[in-house]
Amino acid sequence: MLENRQGAGRRLREERSEASEVRLIALIEAGDKLAFTQLYRAYFPRLTRFLGRMTRNPGLIEEVINDTLLVVWQKAHTFNHSSRVSTWIFAIAYRKALKGIGALDEPLADADDTVGAEALEPEMALSLQQLQSNVALALDALTHVQRTVVNLAYYHGMGYDEIAAIMDCPVNTVKTRMLSARTRLRDLLAGPMEHAQ
Amino acid sequence: MSASVIELEGTLHQRVQKLLPWAVLCRLPETEQRLVNEHATSCAQCRDDLAWQRKLQAVELPAGPAPDMEAALARLAGRLEERPRAANGGWMRWALAAQLLLIAGLGMRLLTPAEPAYRLLGASGGAPANLVVVFKPDTSEAKLRSILQASGASVVGGPTSSSAWLLNVPAPQRDGALTTMRANPAVDMVEVLQAAP
């Protein structure tokens, strides 16, 4: 039913990318600042997108990214290849973000159903921009752990094992959080998604 | 004694429901992907959920406020400092240096490891060793491999009784490899190996 060819092609690209990143980490461990700059530029946009769903503060996003990559610079020798490089870096970023943001298990926006009723009008013909905005609003209505799982899965393409490693929780917790998030999102987005192209 | 919580998978439908997001992403192991595919052929709810999640995952989220990458990198650059190499133990370093001088002076024919030096799969065949390296005792196999790959080195022989490895690096890259390995905290010692006369 679902194409595995798509998965196989993506896996090959990821293996190549992983090999390249492992090489960069080895060079960084040896003090190579050019390699560090290359890794920084590769991860900055990804981490910005990830952290942008945890805080709207660009100053804080920069601080977390820089603190994260500083750890990579200082502790490259501790990377033990038991996970992908991306999992290691995202796990550091997630922990730094939690400290910096002081995240509690609460939604970023009001979690009551008024969000759905007012912001997500099913009768309106939705432009793409409006749909994007509605999805973003609905994500903000999730708890931060639900939002993080959805973010890492849907918008960073990570498997449940990687997400469990990043969030330092059991795999089943990841799956349960995702199921709760999906149920909530489906409630909030029933109308808009029905009218989406 | 505390009771351990056993996570039950529930029904097959419940198990598949939890896997759906990663089925959409083609991120499941083959057995789980097959499980989802087979179940979905007879479950309208799961097929509907899959379709809904594909729509959701395809919605690109609006970019939030983002920090400037080059400015952030410039600010981080000032926080990077040269990392000191880890201090090495006293007498062992002299013992290793003595063995390396012996190897350099007498050549490979006088190399007498305590146990037979075994030939590694993928070793460079007839290429002569031109570097000898000793890694820190706690260096993992994966770390060792990544250091060798980053340096373009292939293993010619070893490990010796004092854990030295004989490497071949193409002549144009030898000095660069020497510098890279000397700067790596996992490398205890690396020296140029002269060919036997």
mmCIF file of C-alpha atoms in Angstrom:
data_model
loop_
_atom_site.group_PDB
_atom_site.id
_atom_site.type_symbol
_atom_site.label_atom_id
_atom_site.label_comp_id
_atom_site.label_asym_id
_atom_site.label_seq_id
_atom_site.Cartn_x
_atom_site.Cartn_y
_atom_site.Cartn_z
ATOM 1 C CA MET A 1 0.000 0.000 0.000
ATOM 2 C CA LEU A 2 2.799 2.436 0.912
ATOM 3 C CA GLU A 3 5.826 2.894 -1.290
ATOM 4 C CA ASN A 4 8.992 1.440 0.169
ATOM 5 C CA ARG A 5 11.002 2.697 -2.771
ATOM 6 C CA GLN A 6 10.595 6.229 -1.432
ATOM 7 C CA GLY A 7 11.858 5.019 1.952
ATOM 8 C CA ALA A 8 14.840 3.207 0.389
ATOM 9 C CA GLY A 9 15.918 6.294 -1.588
ATOM 10 C CA ARG A 10 15.664 8.490 1.466
ATOM 11 C CA ARG A 11 17.636 5.983 3.563
ATOM 12 C CA LEU A 12 20.477 6.022 1.042
ATOM 13 C CA ARG A 13 20.634 9.836 1.127
ATOM 14 C CA GLU A 14 20.584 9.736 4.922
ATOM 15 C CA GLU A 15 23.404 7.192 5.091
ATOM 16 C CA ARG A 16 25.551 9.422 2.896
ATOM 17 C CA SER A 17 24.690 12.457 4.970
ATOM 18 C CA GLU A 18 25.434 10.544 8.181
ATOM 19 C CA ALA A 19 28.835 9.387 6.868
ATOM 20 C CA SER A 20 29.662 12.985 5.982
ATOM 21 C CA GLU A 21 28.628 14.205 9.436
ATOM 22 C CA VAL A 22 30.620 11.476 11.198
ATOM 23 C CA ARG A 23 33.668 12.653 9.257
ATOM 24 C CA LEU A 24 33.003 16.256 10.295
ATOM 25 C CA ILE A 25 32.753 15.216 13.954
ATOM 26 C CA ALA A 26 36.115 13.436 13.700
ATOM 27 C CA LEU A 27 37.676 16.586 12.194
ATOM 28 C CA ILE A 28 36.050 18.785 14.827
ATOM 29 C CA GLU A 29 37.453 16.502 17.508
ATOM 30 C CA ALA A 30 40.884 17.294 16.042
ATOM 31 C CA GLY A 31 40.164 21.021 16.331
ATOM 32 C CA ASP A 32 39.236 21.727 12.707
ATOM 33 C CA LYS A 33 37.292 25.004 12.766
ATOM 34 C CA LEU A 34 36.397 24.821 9.083
ATOM 35 C CA ALA A 35 34.685 21.497 9.695
ATOM 36 C CA PHE A 36 32.905 23.026 12.684
ATOM 37 C CA THR A 37 31.670 25.946 10.570
ATOM 38 C CA GLN A 38 30.376 23.516 7.964
ATOM 39 C CA LEU A 39 28.456 21.545 10.577
ATOM 40 C CA TYR A 40 27.143 24.751 12.157
ATOM 41 C CA ARG A 41 25.757 25.990 8.825
ATOM 42 C CA ALA A 42 24.153 22.607 8.140
ATOM 43 C CA TYR A 43 22.406 22.460 11.491
ATOM 44 C CA PHE A 44 21.461 26.114 12.037
ATOM 45 C CA PRO A 45 18.339 26.093 9.803
ATOM 46 C CA ARG A 46 17.217 22.687 11.102
ATOM 47 C CA LEU A 47 17.607 23.666 14.729
ATOM 48 C CA THR A 48 15.925 27.034 14.070
ATOM 49 C CA ARG A 49 12.865 25.242 12.673
ATOM 50 C CA PHE A 50 12.839 22.808 15.594
ATOM 51 C CA LEU A 51 13.275 25.438 18.295
ATOM 52 C CA GLY A 52 10.872 27.808 16.555
ATOM 53 C CA ARG A 53 8.053 25.522 17.650
ATOM 54 C CA MET A 54 9.150 25.804 21.274
ATOM 55 C CA THR A 55 9.690 29.566 21.476
ATOM 56 C CA ARG A 56 8.978 32.659 19.394
ATOM 57 C CA ASN A 57 12.067 34.458 20.752
ATOM 58 C CA PRO A 58 14.839 34.610 18.096
ATOM 59 C CA GLY A 59 17.394 35.659 20.732
ATOM 60 C CA LEU A 60 16.650 32.546 22.742
ATOM 61 C CA ILE A 61 16.744 30.375 19.613
ATOM 62 C CA GLU A 62 20.217 31.710 18.800
ATOM 63 C CA GLU A 63 21.386 31.192 22.373
ATOM 64 C CA VAL A 64 20.222 27.568 22.406
ATOM 65 C CA ILE A 65 21.764 26.833 18.989
ATOM 66 C CA ASN A 66 25.086 28.387 19.979
ATOM 67 C CA ASP A 67 25.144 26.627 23.350
ATOM 68 C CA THR A 68 24.374 23.354 21.558
ATOM 69 C CA LEU A 69 27.082 23.698 18.929
ATOM 70 C CA LEU A 70 29.554 24.830 21.585
ATOM 71 C CA VAL A 71 28.938 21.509 23.338
ATOM 72 C CA VAL A 72 29.561 19.745 20.005
ATOM 73 C CA TRP A 73 32.871 21.647 19.667
ATOM 74 C CA GLN A 74 33.981 20.913 23.224
ATOM 75 C CA LYS A 75 32.651 17.363 23.530
ATOM 76 C CA ALA A 76 33.091 15.913 20.040
ATOM 77 C CA HIS A 77 35.408 13.333 21.616
ATOM 78 C CA THR A 78 32.483 11.997 23.689
ATOM 79 C CA PHE A 79 30.344 11.147 20.648
ATOM 80 C CA ASN A 80 30.382 7.365 20.775
ATOM 81 C CA HIS A 81 28.524 6.506 17.542
ATOM 82 C CA SER A 82 25.739 4.754 19.454
ATOM 83 C CA SER A 83 23.281 7.119 17.719
ATOM 84 C CA ARG A 84 23.198 9.212 14.583
ATOM 85 C CA VAL A 85 24.997 12.562 14.733
ATOM 86 C CA SER A 86 21.646 14.344 14.243
ATOM 87 C CA THR A 87 20.076 12.491 17.180
ATOM 88 C CA TRP A 88 23.005 13.496 19.407
ATOM 89 C CA ILE A 89 22.842 17.161 18.376
ATOM 90 C CA PHE A 90 19.043 17.406 18.613
ATOM 91 C CA ALA A 91 19.126 15.769 22.071
ATOM 92 C CA ILE A 92 21.591 18.414 23.295
ATOM 93 C CA ALA A 93 19.457 21.177 21.732
ATOM 94 C CA TYR A 94 16.271 19.829 23.303
ATOM 95 C CA ARG A 95 17.815 19.748 26.792
ATOM 96 C CA LYS A 96 19.254 23.262 26.337
ATOM 97 C CA ALA A 97 15.874 24.505 25.107
ATOM 98 C CA LEU A 98 14.025 23.051 28.093
ATOM 99 C CA LYS A 99 16.456 24.790 30.458
ATOM 100 C CA GLY A 100 16.266 28.053 28.552
ATOM 101 C CA ILE A 101 12.546 28.126 28.047
ATOM 102 C CA GLY A 102 11.625 26.492 31.360
ATOM 103 C CA ALA A 103 8.990 24.543 29.470
ATOM 104 C CA LEU A 104 6.135 23.116 31.459
ATOM 105 C CA ASP A 105 3.700 20.531 30.214
ATOM 106 C CA GLU A 106 1.281 23.199 29.050
ATOM 107 C CA PRO A 107 0.119 24.335 25.626
ATOM 108 C CA LEU A 108 1.829 27.309 23.982
ATOM 109 C CA ALA A 109 -1.641 28.753 23.355
ATOM 110 C CA ASP A 110 -5.016 28.358 25.040
ATOM 111 C CA ALA A 111 -5.960 24.722 24.993
ATOM 112 C CA ASP A 112 -9.712 25.157 25.139
ATOM 113 C CA ASP A 113 -11.958 24.469 22.176
ATOM 114 C CA THR A 114 -12.453 28.211 21.549
ATOM 115 C CA VAL A 115 -9.208 28.063 19.609
ATOM 116 C CA GLY A 116 -10.838 25.629 17.235
ATOM 117 C CA ALA A 117 -14.150 27.452 16.962
ATOM 118 C CA GLU A 118 -12.814 30.952 16.348
ATOM 119 C CA ALA A 119 -9.610 30.422 14.463
ATOM 120 C CA LEU A 120 -10.474 27.438 12.323
ATOM 121 C CA GLU A 121 -13.610 28.287 10.382
ATOM 122 C CA PRO A 122 -14.697 25.297 8.312
ATOM 123 C CA GLU A 123 -17.042 27.335 6.094
ATOM 124 C CA MET A 124 -14.310 29.605 4.826
ATOM 125 C CA ALA A 125 -12.528 28.722 1.618
ATOM 126 C CA LEU A 126 -9.024 28.336 2.878
ATOM 127 C CA SER A 127 -5.994 29.686 1.158
ATOM 128 C CA LEU A 128 -2.789 27.715 1.570
ATOM 129 C CA GLN A 129 -1.481 30.444 3.843
ATOM 130 C CA GLN A 130 -4.563 30.219 6.020
ATOM 131 C CA LEU A 131 -4.254 26.441 6.248
ATOM 132 C CA GLN A 132 -0.599 26.765 7.246
ATOM 133 C CA SER A 133 -1.564 29.284 9.875
ATOM 134 C CA ASN A 134 -4.355 27.054 11.199
ATOM 135 C CA VAL A 135 -2.032 24.057 11.463
ATOM 136 C CA ALA A 136 0.541 26.186 13.293
ATOM 137 C CA LEU A 137 -2.167 27.428 15.707
ATOM 138 C CA ALA A 138 -3.347 23.890 16.321
ATOM 139 C CA LEU A 139 0.228 22.754 17.070
ATOM 140 C CA ASP A 140 0.548 25.597 19.558
ATOM 141 C CA ALA A 141 -2.526 24.233 21.350
ATOM 142 C CA LEU A 142 -0.767 20.928 22.098
ATOM 143 C CA THR A 143 1.254 20.305 25.231
ATOM 144 C CA HIS A 144 4.966 20.893 24.680
ATOM 145 C CA VAL A 145 5.833 17.165 24.733
ATOM 146 C CA GLN A 146 3.065 16.362 22.218
ATOM 147 C CA ARG A 147 4.199 19.237 20.016
ATOM 148 C CA THR A 148 7.838 18.123 20.188
ATOM 149 C CA VAL A 149 6.951 14.579 19.075
ATOM 150 C CA VAL A 150 4.832 15.878 16.173
ATOM 151 C CA ASN A 151 7.547 18.384 15.235
ATOM 152 C CA LEU A 152 10.366 15.824 15.210
ATOM 153 C CA ALA A 153 8.278 13.222 13.344
ATOM 154 C CA TYR A 154 6.383 15.234 10.743
ATOM 155 C CA TYR A 155 8.720 18.185 10.203
ATOM 156 C CA HIS A 156 12.100 16.564 10.781
ATOM 157 C CA GLY A 157 11.247 13.054 9.542
ATOM 158 C CA MET A 158 12.538 11.236 12.615
ATOM 159 C CA GLY A 159 11.641 7.703 13.621
ATOM 160 C CA TYR A 160 10.193 6.907 17.030
ATOM 161 C CA ASP A 161 13.538 5.459 18.228
ATOM 162 C CA GLU A 162 15.349 8.708 17.433
ATOM 163 C CA ILE A 163 12.630 10.788 19.078
ATOM 164 C CA ALA A 164 12.809 8.622 22.203
ATOM 165 C CA ALA A 165 16.584 9.178 22.337
ATOM 166 C CA ILE A 166 16.211 12.943 21.864
ATOM 167 C CA MET A 167 13.460 13.314 24.461
ATOM 168 C CA ASP A 168 15.049 10.724 26.770
ATOM 169 C CA CYS A 169 11.847 8.729 27.197
ATOM 170 C CA PRO A 170 10.651 5.220 26.303
ATOM 171 C CA VAL A 171 9.538 4.483 22.749
ATOM 172 C CA ASN A 172 6.017 3.678 23.898
ATOM 173 C CA THR A 173 5.784 7.118 25.520
ATOM 174 C CA VAL A 174 6.649 8.670 22.154
ATOM 175 C CA LYS A 175 3.929 6.646 20.437
ATOM 176 C CA THR A 176 1.343 7.500 23.114
ATOM 177 C CA ARG A 177 2.165 11.218 22.983
ATOM 178 C CA MET A 178 1.860 11.136 19.206
ATOM 179 C CA LEU A 179 -1.516 9.383 19.370
ATOM 180 C CA SER A 180 -2.838 11.984 21.854
ATOM 181 C CA ALA A 181 -1.464 14.790 19.680
ATOM 182 C CA ARG A 182 -3.072 13.375 16.541
ATOM 183 C CA THR A 183 -6.445 13.044 18.247
ATOM 184 C CA ARG A 184 -6.268 16.649 19.448
ATOM 185 C CA LEU A 185 -5.101 17.943 16.056
ATOM 186 C CA ARG A 186 -7.847 16.083 14.299
ATOM 187 C CA ASP A 187 -10.438 17.714 16.562
ATOM 188 C CA LEU A 188 -8.996 21.169 15.968
ATOM 189 C CA LEU A 189 -8.446 20.812 12.246
ATOM 190 C CA ALA A 190 -11.437 18.729 11.147
ATOM 191 C CA GLY A 191 -13.027 21.573 9.209
ATOM 192 C CA PRO A 192 -9.982 23.251 7.675
ATOM 193 C CA MET A 193 -8.386 19.999 6.560
ATOM 194 C CA GLU A 194 -11.627 18.890 4.929
ATOM 195 C CA HIS A 195 -11.590 21.994 2.783
ATOM 196 C CA ALA A 196 -7.873 21.838 2.075
ATOM 197 C CA GLN A 197 -6.710 21.184 -1.469
ATOM 198 C CA MET B 1 9.757 -4.928 45.594
ATOM 199 C CA SER B 2 8.037 -2.522 43.213
ATOM 200 C CA ALA B 3 5.744 -3.892 40.561
ATOM 201 C CA SER B 4 6.995 -3.460 37.049
ATOM 202 C CA VAL B 5 4.561 -1.991 34.556
ATOM 203 C CA ILE B 6 4.110 -4.138 31.527
ATOM 204 C CA GLU B 7 3.031 -2.163 28.467
ATOM 205 C CA LEU B 8 0.419 -4.123 26.629
ATOM 206 C CA GLU B 9 0.152 -3.634 22.917
ATOM 207 C CA GLY B 10 -3.638 -3.824 23.067
ATOM 208 C CA THR B 11 -5.496 -4.961 20.012
ATOM 209 C CA LEU B 12 -3.836 -5.164 16.615
ATOM 210 C CA HIS B 13 -5.814 -2.081 15.576
ATOM 211 C CA GLN B 14 -4.527 -0.101 18.566
ATOM 212 C CA ARG B 15 -0.977 -1.213 17.833
ATOM 213 C CA VAL B 16 -1.280 -0.158 14.189
ATOM 214 C CA GLN B 17 -2.873 3.168 15.154
ATOM 215 C CA LYS B 18 0.281 4.036 17.098
ATOM 216 C CA LEU B 19 2.472 3.199 14.103
ATOM 217 C CA LEU B 20 0.545 5.202 11.481
ATOM 218 C CA PRO B 21 2.540 8.476 11.613
ATOM 219 C CA TRP B 22 5.780 6.601 10.894
ATOM 220 C CA ALA B 23 4.111 4.550 8.190
ATOM 221 C CA VAL B 24 3.263 7.849 6.457
ATOM 222 C CA LEU B 25 6.932 8.850 6.796
ATOM 223 C CA CYS B 26 8.156 5.419 5.588
ATOM 224 C CA ARG B 27 10.101 5.218 8.830
ATOM 225 C CA LEU B 28 8.991 1.803 10.053
ATOM 226 C CA PRO B 29 11.016 -1.396 10.134
ATOM 227 C CA GLU B 30 9.868 -3.758 7.391
ATOM 228 C CA THR B 31 7.863 -6.029 9.702
ATOM 229 C CA GLU B 32 5.881 -3.116 11.148
ATOM 230 C CA GLN B 33 5.322 -1.575 7.716
ATOM 231 C CA ARG B 34 3.925 -4.905 6.536
ATOM 232 C CA LEU B 35 1.686 -5.046 9.611
ATOM 233 C CA VAL B 36 0.277 -1.596 8.848
ATOM 234 C CA ASN B 37 -0.219 -2.371 5.149
ATOM 235 C CA GLU B 38 -2.015 -5.641 5.865
ATOM 236 C CA HIS B 39 -4.257 -4.199 8.569
ATOM 237 C CA ALA B 40 -5.136 -1.089 6.557
ATOM 238 C CA THR B 41 -6.519 -3.179 3.684
ATOM 239 C CA SER B 42 -9.404 -4.180 5.964
ATOM 240 C CA CYS B 43 -9.659 -1.158 8.293
ATOM 241 C CA ALA B 44 -11.417 1.933 6.940
ATOM 242 C CA GLN B 45 -10.532 3.989 10.014
ATOM 243 C CA CYS B 46 -6.797 3.377 9.611
ATOM 244 C CA ARG B 47 -6.957 4.148 5.883
ATOM 245 C CA ASP B 48 -8.787 7.376 6.668
ATOM 246 C CA ASP B 49 -6.242 8.264 9.368
ATOM 247 C CA LEU B 50 -3.360 7.595 6.987
ATOM 248 C CA ALA B 51 -4.879 9.879 4.349
ATOM 249 C CA TRP B 52 -5.503 12.636 6.907
ATOM 250 C CA GLN B 53 -1.954 12.439 8.232
ATOM 251 C CA ARG B 54 -0.476 12.599 4.741
ATOM 252 C CA LYS B 55 -2.430 15.841 4.216
ATOM 253 C CA LEU B 56 -1.296 17.236 7.574
ATOM 254 C CA GLN B 57 2.334 16.296 7.079
ATOM 255 C CA ALA B 58 2.331 17.963 3.656
ATOM 256 C CA VAL B 59 1.359 21.349 5.099
ATOM 257 C CA GLU B 60 4.472 23.465 5.366
ATOM 258 C CA LEU B 61 4.459 25.493 8.543
ATOM 259 C CA PRO B 62 4.995 29.252 8.317
ATOM 260 C CA ALA B 63 8.509 30.257 9.308
ATOM 261 C CA GLY B 64 8.657 32.050 12.634
ATOM 262 C CA PRO B 65 11.099 34.803 13.625
ATOM 263 C CA ALA B 66 14.600 33.477 13.021
ATOM 264 C CA PRO B 67 18.022 34.679 14.154
ATOM 265 C CA ASP B 68 20.639 35.636 11.558
ATOM 266 C CA MET B 69 22.968 32.680 11.021
ATOM 267 C CA GLU B 70 26.183 34.506 10.111
ATOM 268 C CA ALA B 71 25.823 36.969 12.979
ATOM 269 C CA ALA B 72 25.155 34.066 15.368
ATOM 270 C CA LEU B 73 28.189 32.170 14.050
ATOM 271 C CA ALA B 74 30.375 35.252 14.471
ATOM 272 C CA ARG B 75 29.230 35.578 18.076
ATOM 273 C CA LEU B 76 29.979 31.907 18.752
ATOM 274 C CA ALA B 77 33.414 32.087 17.113
ATOM 275 C CA GLY B 78 34.594 34.264 19.958
ATOM 276 C CA ARG B 79 33.695 31.511 22.450
ATOM 277 C CA LEU B 80 35.668 28.756 20.754
ATOM 278 C CA GLU B 81 39.052 28.231 22.355
ATOM 279 C CA GLU B 82 41.922 25.961 21.533
ATOM 280 C CA ARG B 83 41.392 22.771 23.413
ATOM 281 C CA PRO B 84 44.437 21.515 25.318
ATOM 282 C CA ARG B 85 45.431 17.940 24.606
ATOM 283 C CA ALA B 86 44.774 15.662 27.546
ATOM 284 C CA ALA B 87 47.822 15.191 29.815
ATOM 285 C CA ASN B 88 49.552 11.826 29.380
ATOM 286 C CA GLY B 89 51.035 9.583 32.049
ATOM 287 C CA GLY B 90 54.792 9.887 32.633
ATOM 288 C CA TRP B 91 56.781 6.660 32.266
ATOM 289 C CA MET B 92 54.463 4.921 29.776
ATOM 290 C CA ARG B 93 55.008 7.751 27.308
ATOM 291 C CA TRP B 94 58.783 7.197 27.445
ATOM 292 C CA ALA B 95 58.296 3.444 27.007
ATOM 293 C CA LEU B 96 56.143 4.008 23.939
ATOM 294 C CA ALA B 97 58.608 6.547 22.554
ATOM 295 C CA ALA B 98 61.417 4.026 22.993
ATOM 296 C CA GLN B 99 59.539 1.340 21.075
ATOM 297 C CA LEU B 100 58.655 3.774 18.305
ATOM 298 C CA LEU B 101 62.337 4.794 17.957
ATOM 299 C CA LEU B 102 63.222 1.119 17.670
ATOM 300 C CA ILE B 103 60.612 0.604 14.975
ATOM 301 C CA ALA B 104 61.693 3.722 13.073
ATOM 302 C CA GLY B 105 65.369 2.821 13.267
ATOM 303 C CA LEU B 106 65.257 -0.875 12.477
ATOM 304 C CA GLY B 107 62.259 -1.013 10.205
ATOM 305 C CA MET B 108 59.309 -3.350 10.050
ATOM 306 C CA ARG B 109 61.416 -6.550 9.794
ATOM 307 C CA LEU B 110 62.341 -6.198 13.481
ATOM 308 C CA LEU B 111 58.778 -5.712 14.623
ATOM 309 C CA THR B 112 58.163 -8.446 17.216
ATOM 310 C CA PRO B 113 54.741 -8.253 18.789
ATOM 311 C CA ALA B 114 54.040 -10.319 21.937
ATOM 312 C CA GLU B 115 51.228 -12.011 20.051
ATOM 313 C CA PRO B 116 51.344 -12.488 16.289
ATOM 314 C CA ALA B 117 50.337 -9.334 14.444
ATOM 315 C CA TYR B 118 47.246 -10.452 12.563
ATOM 316 C CA ARG B 119 46.426 -9.250 9.112
ATOM 317 C CA LEU B 120 43.277 -7.190 9.124
ATOM 318 C CA LEU B 121 40.603 -7.556 6.490
ATOM 319 C CA GLY B 122 40.810 -4.551 4.222
ATOM 320 C CA ALA B 123 44.449 -3.865 5.166
ATOM 321 C CA SER B 124 46.386 -2.108 2.461
ATOM 322 C CA GLY B 125 48.137 -5.210 1.078
ATOM 323 C CA GLY B 126 51.644 -4.428 -0.078
ATOM 324 C CA ALA B 127 51.676 -0.684 0.756
ATOM 325 C CA PRO B 128 54.464 0.145 3.197
ATOM 326 C CA ALA B 129 53.678 1.640 6.587
ATOM 327 C CA ASN B 130 54.686 5.288 6.842
ATOM 328 C CA LEU B 131 53.010 6.227 10.119
ATOM 329 C CA VAL B 132 52.782 4.521 13.472
ATOM 330 C CA VAL B 133 50.040 5.513 15.903
ATOM 331 C CA VAL B 134 49.027 4.620 19.428
ATOM 332 C CA PHE B 135 45.465 5.367 20.531
ATOM 333 C CA LYS B 136 44.316 5.988 24.093
ATOM 334 C CA PRO B 137 43.266 2.712 25.745
ATOM 335 C CA ASP B 138 39.565 3.662 25.963
ATOM 336 C CA THR B 139 39.253 4.530 22.275
ATOM 337 C CA SER B 140 36.313 2.653 20.807
ATOM 338 C CA GLU B 141 36.572 0.757 17.543
ATOM 339 C CA ALA B 142 34.117 3.146 15.912
ATOM 340 C CA LYS B 143 36.149 6.165 17.063
ATOM 341 C CA LEU B 144 39.360 4.601 15.795
ATOM 342 C CA ARG B 145 37.739 3.957 12.420
ATOM 343 C CA SER B 146 36.477 7.514 12.109
ATOM 344 C CA ILE B 147 39.923 8.950 12.923
ATOM 345 C CA LEU B 148 41.543 6.738 10.302
ATOM 346 C CA GLN B 149 38.899 7.636 7.716
ATOM 347 C CA ALA B 150 39.280 11.351 8.421
ATOM 348 C CA SER B 151 43.038 11.016 7.899
ATOM 349 C CA GLY B 152 42.825 8.869 4.759
ATOM 350 C CA ALA B 153 44.899 6.192 6.520
ATOM 351 C CA SER B 154 44.722 2.448 6.028
ATOM 352 C CA VAL B 155 46.008 -0.116 8.497
ATOM 353 C CA VAL B 156 49.056 -2.073 7.387
ATOM 354 C CA GLY B 157 49.770 -3.960 10.610
ATOM 355 C CA GLY B 158 49.325 -4.146 14.357
ATOM 356 C CA PRO B 159 48.377 -3.922 17.065
ATOM 357 C CA THR B 160 51.831 -4.488 18.566
ATOM 358 C CA SER B 161 52.529 -5.447 22.179
ATOM 359 C CA SER B 162 52.321 -1.777 23.099
ATOM 360 C CA SER B 163 49.145 -1.263 21.062
ATOM 361 C CA ALA B 164 50.824 0.557 18.172
ATOM 362 C CA TRP B 165 49.152 0.447 14.745
ATOM 363 C CA LEU B 166 51.106 0.709 11.494
ATOM 364 C CA LEU B 167 49.414 2.868 8.897
ATOM 365 C CA ASN B 168 49.855 3.798 5.293
ATOM 366 C CA VAL B 169 48.835 7.241 4.132
ATOM 367 C CA PRO B 170 49.412 8.342 0.519
ATOM 368 C CA ALA B 171 52.548 10.485 0.482
ATOM 369 C CA PRO B 172 50.840 13.801 -0.427
ATOM 370 C CA GLN B 173 48.471 13.430 2.559
ATOM 371 C CA ARG B 174 50.984 12.147 5.097
ATOM 372 C CA ASP B 175 51.902 15.420 6.765
ATOM 373 C CA GLY B 176 48.261 16.529 6.933
ATOM 374 C CA ALA B 177 47.286 13.185 8.474
ATOM 375 C CA LEU B 178 50.111 13.531 10.997
ATOM 376 C CA THR B 179 48.886 16.993 12.035
ATOM 377 C CA THR B 180 45.245 15.878 12.222
ATOM 378 C CA MET B 181 46.028 12.843 14.350
ATOM 379 C CA ARG B 182 48.397 14.721 16.663
ATOM 380 C CA ALA B 183 45.592 17.175 17.435
ATOM 381 C CA ASN B 184 43.106 14.405 18.231
ATOM 382 C CA PRO B 185 42.641 13.774 21.975
ATOM 383 C CA ALA B 186 42.154 10.041 21.342
ATOM 384 C CA VAL B 187 45.640 9.728 19.842
ATOM 385 C CA ASP B 188 48.371 9.105 22.389
ATOM 386 C CA MET B 189 51.251 9.266 19.943
ATOM 387 C CA VAL B 190 51.800 9.311 16.191
ATOM 388 C CA GLU B 191 55.148 9.334 14.394
ATOM 389 C CA VAL B 192 56.485 9.053 10.919
ATOM 390 C CA LEU B 193 57.813 5.601 10.175
ATOM 391 C CA GLN B 194 60.886 5.388 8.005
ATOM 392 C CA ALA B 195 61.093 2.527 5.506
ATOM 393 C CA ALA B 196 63.726 -0.121 6.238
ATOM 394 C CA PRO B 197 66.889 0.443 4.224
#
